[in-house]
């Protein structure tokens, strides 16, 4: 399987397996193999980033958290917590998905339910970072 090189300085040690003609990647948070989709490839990079580079514990990361937005059940891709409080909401798109104002607004709507101080919208190649302050999002480039 040909996986795109994503825009991370680090390289991570992923575990893969193949069953019939499908590929799976090991999720350190859920402790199971998941179907390797383009979006999952991006999410697993962020999980490894927070665990290995930022030294968060597995218990601080929540994946596929269900929320209800306008009566519809949605799932957030990755939520980073600190002392059980939402800190960073990471919304992952497949690398070929263009990040637009519309995809950012979707992430902001999810965050209106979650209440994280920071959101990251990413397709693995491009990462958009924003803090929520004084009722609006302030975009920034991380160090």
PDB file of C-alpha atoms in Angstrom:
ATOM      1  CA  UNK A   1       0.000   0.000   0.000  1.00  0.00           C
ATOM      2  CA  UNK A   2       1.366   3.385  -1.012  1.00  0.00           C
ATOM      3  CA  UNK A   3       0.955   5.893   1.815  1.00  0.00           C
ATOM      4  CA  UNK A   4       1.608   9.595   1.290  1.00  0.00           C
ATOM      5  CA  UNK A   5       4.400  11.238   3.270  1.00  0.00           C
ATOM      6  CA  UNK A   6       2.670  13.629   5.633  1.00  0.00           C
ATOM      7  CA  UNK A   7       3.889  17.018   6.834  1.00  0.00           C
ATOM      8  CA  UNK A   8       5.446  16.015  10.169  1.00  0.00           C
ATOM      9  CA  UNK A   9       9.111  16.566  11.065  1.00  0.00           C
ATOM     10  CA  UNK A  10       9.139  13.331  13.027  1.00  0.00           C
ATOM     11  CA  UNK A  11       8.824   9.769  11.804  1.00  0.00           C
ATOM     12  CA  UNK A  12       6.726   7.435  13.897  1.00  0.00           C
ATOM     13  CA  UNK A  13       6.842   3.718  14.521  1.00  0.00           C
ATOM     14  CA  UNK A  14       3.506   2.436  13.235  1.00  0.00           C
ATOM     15  CA  UNK A  15       2.366  -1.173  13.392  1.00  0.00           C
ATOM     16  CA  UNK A  16       0.538  -2.530  10.355  1.00  0.00           C
ATOM     17  CA  UNK A  17      -1.109  -5.766   9.413  1.00  0.00           C
ATOM     18  CA  UNK A  18      -2.716  -7.077   6.270  1.00  0.00           C
ATOM     19  CA  UNK A  19      -5.795  -9.264   6.131  1.00  0.00           C
ATOM     20  CA  UNK A  20      -6.824 -10.501   2.697  1.00  0.00           C
ATOM     21  CA  UNK A  21      -6.460  -7.347   0.562  1.00  0.00           C
ATOM     22  CA  UNK A  22      -7.011  -4.804   3.347  1.00  0.00           C
ATOM     23  CA  UNK A  23      -4.412  -2.985   5.438  1.00  0.00           C
ATOM     24  CA  UNK A  24      -4.822  -2.118   9.111  1.00  0.00           C
ATOM     25  CA  UNK A  25      -2.924   0.204  11.459  1.00  0.00           C
ATOM     26  CA  UNK A  26      -2.596  -0.261  15.211  1.00  0.00           C
ATOM     27  CA  UNK A  27      -4.307   2.447  17.266  1.00  0.00           C
ATOM     28  CA  UNK A  28      -2.453   3.038  20.546  1.00  0.00           C
ATOM     29  CA  UNK A  29      -5.512   4.740  22.084  1.00  0.00           C
ATOM     30  CA  UNK A  30      -8.107   2.084  21.292  1.00  0.00           C
ATOM     31  CA  UNK A  31      -5.515  -0.737  21.486  1.00  0.00           C
ATOM     32  CA  UNK A  32      -6.751  -2.421  18.336  1.00  0.00           C
ATOM     33  CA  UNK A  33      -6.078  -2.524  14.612  1.00  0.00           C
ATOM     34  CA  UNK A  34      -8.211  -0.185  12.499  1.00  0.00           C
ATOM     35  CA  UNK A  35      -8.808  -0.157   8.770  1.00  0.00           C
ATOM     36  CA  UNK A  36      -6.122   2.031   7.225  1.00  0.00           C
ATOM     37  CA  UNK A  37      -8.035   4.769   5.432  1.00  0.00           C
ATOM     38  CA  UNK A  38      -6.422   8.035   4.297  1.00  0.00           C
ATOM     39  CA  UNK A  39      -8.120   9.864   7.200  1.00  0.00           C
ATOM     40  CA  UNK A  40      -6.962   7.219   9.694  1.00  0.00           C
ATOM     41  CA  UNK A  41      -3.385   7.622   8.409  1.00  0.00           C
ATOM     42  CA  UNK A  42      -3.600  11.335   9.319  1.00  0.00           C
ATOM     43  CA  UNK A  43      -5.217  10.679  12.726  1.00  0.00           C
ATOM     44  CA  UNK A  44      -2.573   8.091  13.667  1.00  0.00           C
ATOM     45  CA  UNK A  45       0.186  10.622  12.957  1.00  0.00           C
ATOM     46  CA  UNK A  46      -1.444  13.053  15.379  1.00  0.00           C
ATOM     47  CA  UNK A  47      -1.925  10.335  18.017  1.00  0.00           C
ATOM     48  CA  UNK A  48       1.757   9.369  17.777  1.00  0.00           C
ATOM     49  CA  UNK A  49       2.737  13.053  17.811  1.00  0.00           C
ATOM     50  CA  UNK A  50       0.870  13.728  21.069  1.00  0.00           C
ATOM     51  CA  UNK A  51       2.091  10.520  22.708  1.00  0.00           C
ATOM     52  CA  UNK A  52       5.757  10.574  21.669  1.00  0.00           C
ATOM     53  CA  UNK A  53       6.613  14.233  21.009  1.00  0.00           C
ATOM     54  CA  UNK A  54       4.267  16.042  23.418  1.00  0.00           C
ATOM     55  CA  UNK A  55       4.380  13.242  26.062  1.00  0.00           C
ATOM     56  CA  UNK A  56       0.657  13.034  26.695  1.00  0.00           C
ATOM     57  CA  UNK A  57      -0.665   9.854  28.270  1.00  0.00           C
ATOM     58  CA  UNK A  58      -2.961   7.570  26.292  1.00  0.00           C
ATOM     59  CA  UNK A  59      -5.749   8.407  28.750  1.00  0.00           C
ATOM     60  CA  UNK A  60      -5.543  12.097  27.717  1.00  0.00           C
ATOM     61  CA  UNK A  61      -6.475  11.250  24.117  1.00  0.00           C
ATOM     62  CA  UNK A  62     -10.033  10.516  23.040  1.00  0.00           C
ATOM     63  CA  UNK A  63     -10.861   9.317  19.525  1.00  0.00           C
ATOM     64  CA  UNK A  64     -14.228   9.168  17.768  1.00  0.00           C
ATOM     65  CA  UNK A  65     -15.998  11.000  20.617  1.00  0.00           C
ATOM     66  CA  UNK A  66     -19.719  11.246  19.887  1.00  0.00           C
ATOM     67  CA  UNK A  67     -21.383  14.637  20.016  1.00  0.00           C
ATOM     68  CA  UNK A  68     -24.885  15.753  19.083  1.00  0.00           C
ATOM     69  CA  UNK A  69     -25.001  18.781  16.815  1.00  0.00           C
ATOM     70  CA  UNK A  70     -28.367  20.126  15.643  1.00  0.00           C
ATOM     71  CA  UNK A  71     -29.978  16.799  16.488  1.00  0.00           C
ATOM     72  CA  UNK A  72     -27.419  14.796  14.480  1.00  0.00           C
ATOM     73  CA  UNK A  73     -24.837  12.472  16.002  1.00  0.00           C
ATOM     74  CA  UNK A  74     -21.318  13.349  14.864  1.00  0.00           C
ATOM     75  CA  UNK A  75     -17.891  12.099  15.898  1.00  0.00           C
ATOM     76  CA  UNK A  76     -14.796  14.171  16.550  1.00  0.00           C
ATOM     77  CA  UNK A  77     -11.562  12.638  15.241  1.00  0.00           C
ATOM     78  CA  UNK A  78      -9.239  13.359  18.162  1.00  0.00           C
ATOM     79  CA  UNK A  79      -9.659  15.243  21.405  1.00  0.00           C
ATOM     80  CA  UNK A  80      -6.667  16.029  23.591  1.00  0.00           C
ATOM     81  CA  UNK A  81      -7.600  16.594  27.225  1.00  0.00           C
ATOM     82  CA  UNK A  82      -5.803  17.925  30.257  1.00  0.00           C
ATOM     83  CA  UNK A  83      -7.114  16.840  33.670  1.00  0.00           C
ATOM     84  CA  UNK A  84     -10.196  15.515  31.795  1.00  0.00           C
ATOM     85  CA  UNK A  85     -10.951  18.979  30.347  1.00  0.00           C
ATOM     86  CA  UNK A  86     -11.000  19.448  26.539  1.00  0.00           C
ATOM     87  CA  UNK A  87      -7.808  21.176  25.419  1.00  0.00           C
ATOM     88  CA  UNK A  88      -7.240  20.563  21.676  1.00  0.00           C
ATOM     89  CA  UNK A  89      -9.763  19.352  19.117  1.00  0.00           C
ATOM     90  CA  UNK A  90      -8.078  17.809  16.061  1.00  0.00           C
ATOM     91  CA  UNK A  91     -10.263  17.297  12.989  1.00  0.00           C
ATOM     92  CA  UNK A  92      -8.599  15.048  10.403  1.00  0.00           C
ATOM     93  CA  UNK A  93      -9.308  14.956   6.700  1.00  0.00           C
ATOM     94  CA  UNK A  94      -7.787  12.705   4.064  1.00  0.00           C
ATOM     95  CA  UNK A  95      -4.663  14.180   2.400  1.00  0.00           C
ATOM     96  CA  UNK A  96      -6.505  14.787  -0.896  1.00  0.00           C
ATOM     97  CA  UNK A  97      -9.237  16.853   0.835  1.00  0.00           C
ATOM     98  CA  UNK A  98      -8.674  20.582   0.469  1.00  0.00           C
ATOM     99  CA  UNK A  99      -8.921  22.558   3.705  1.00  0.00           C
ATOM    100  CA  UNK A 100     -11.366  25.408   3.190  1.00  0.00           C
ATOM    101  CA  UNK A 101     -13.305  27.925   5.216  1.00  0.00           C
ATOM    102  CA  UNK A 102     -16.220  25.466   5.067  1.00  0.00           C
ATOM    103  CA  UNK A 103     -14.178  22.604   6.592  1.00  0.00           C
ATOM    104  CA  UNK A 104     -12.869  24.982   9.268  1.00  0.00           C
ATOM    105  CA  UNK A 105     -16.441  26.064  10.088  1.00  0.00           C
ATOM    106  CA  UNK A 106     -17.402  22.385  10.503  1.00  0.00           C
ATOM    107  CA  UNK A 107     -14.577  21.970  13.036  1.00  0.00           C
ATOM    108  CA  UNK A 108     -15.628  25.183  14.827  1.00  0.00           C
ATOM    109  CA  UNK A 109     -19.233  23.884  15.044  1.00  0.00           C
ATOM    110  CA  UNK A 110     -17.984  20.647  16.604  1.00  0.00           C
ATOM    111  CA  UNK A 111     -15.968  22.702  19.039  1.00  0.00           C
ATOM    112  CA  UNK A 112     -19.049  24.738  20.010  1.00  0.00           C
ATOM    113  CA  UNK A 113     -20.182  21.481  21.670  1.00  0.00           C
ATOM    114  CA  UNK A 114     -16.740  20.318  22.926  1.00  0.00           C
ATOM    115  CA  UNK A 115     -15.386  23.648  24.211  1.00  0.00           C
ATOM    116  CA  UNK A 116     -11.666  23.079  23.582  1.00  0.00           C
ATOM    117  CA  UNK A 117      -9.350  26.106  23.819  1.00  0.00           C
ATOM    118  CA  UNK A 118      -7.590  25.185  20.573  1.00  0.00           C
ATOM    119  CA  UNK A 119      -8.525  23.478  17.334  1.00  0.00           C
ATOM    120  CA  UNK A 120      -6.419  21.953  14.598  1.00  0.00           C
ATOM    121  CA  UNK A 121      -7.839  21.207  11.169  1.00  0.00           C
ATOM    122  CA  UNK A 122      -5.493  18.960   9.214  1.00  0.00           C
ATOM    123  CA  UNK A 123      -5.250  16.824   6.112  1.00  0.00           C
ATOM    124  CA  UNK A 124      -1.770  15.698   7.121  1.00  0.00           C
ATOM    125  CA  UNK A 125      -0.141  17.943   4.541  1.00  0.00           C
ATOM    126  CA  UNK A 126      -1.536  21.256   5.762  1.00  0.00           C
ATOM    127  CA  UNK A 127      -2.382  22.052   9.401  1.00  0.00           C
ATOM    128  CA  UNK A 128      -4.550  25.015  10.439  1.00  0.00           C
ATOM    129  CA  UNK A 129      -4.173  25.988  14.115  1.00  0.00           C
ATOM    130  CA  UNK A 130      -6.512  28.335  15.976  1.00  0.00           C
ATOM    131  CA  UNK A 131      -7.111  29.408  19.576  1.00  0.00           C
ATOM    132  CA  UNK A 132     -10.591  30.372  20.723  1.00  0.00           C
ATOM    133  CA  UNK A 133     -10.356  33.705  22.543  1.00  0.00           C
ATOM    134  CA  UNK A 134     -12.891  36.438  23.258  1.00  0.00           C
ATOM    135  CA  UNK A 135     -15.580  34.664  21.260  1.00  0.00           C
ATOM    136  CA  UNK A 136     -13.547  34.241  18.079  1.00  0.00           C
ATOM    137  CA  UNK A 137     -10.785  32.126  16.566  1.00  0.00           C
ATOM    138  CA  UNK A 138      -7.247  33.498  16.372  1.00  0.00           C
ATOM    139  CA  UNK A 139      -5.128  31.656  13.805  1.00  0.00           C
ATOM    140  CA  UNK A 140      -1.474  31.025  14.536  1.00  0.00           C
ATOM    141  CA  UNK A 141       1.593  29.123  13.359  1.00  0.00           C
ATOM    142  CA  UNK A 142       3.053  26.819  16.021  1.00  0.00           C
ATOM    143  CA  UNK A 143       6.782  26.946  16.794  1.00  0.00           C
TER     144      UNK A 143
END
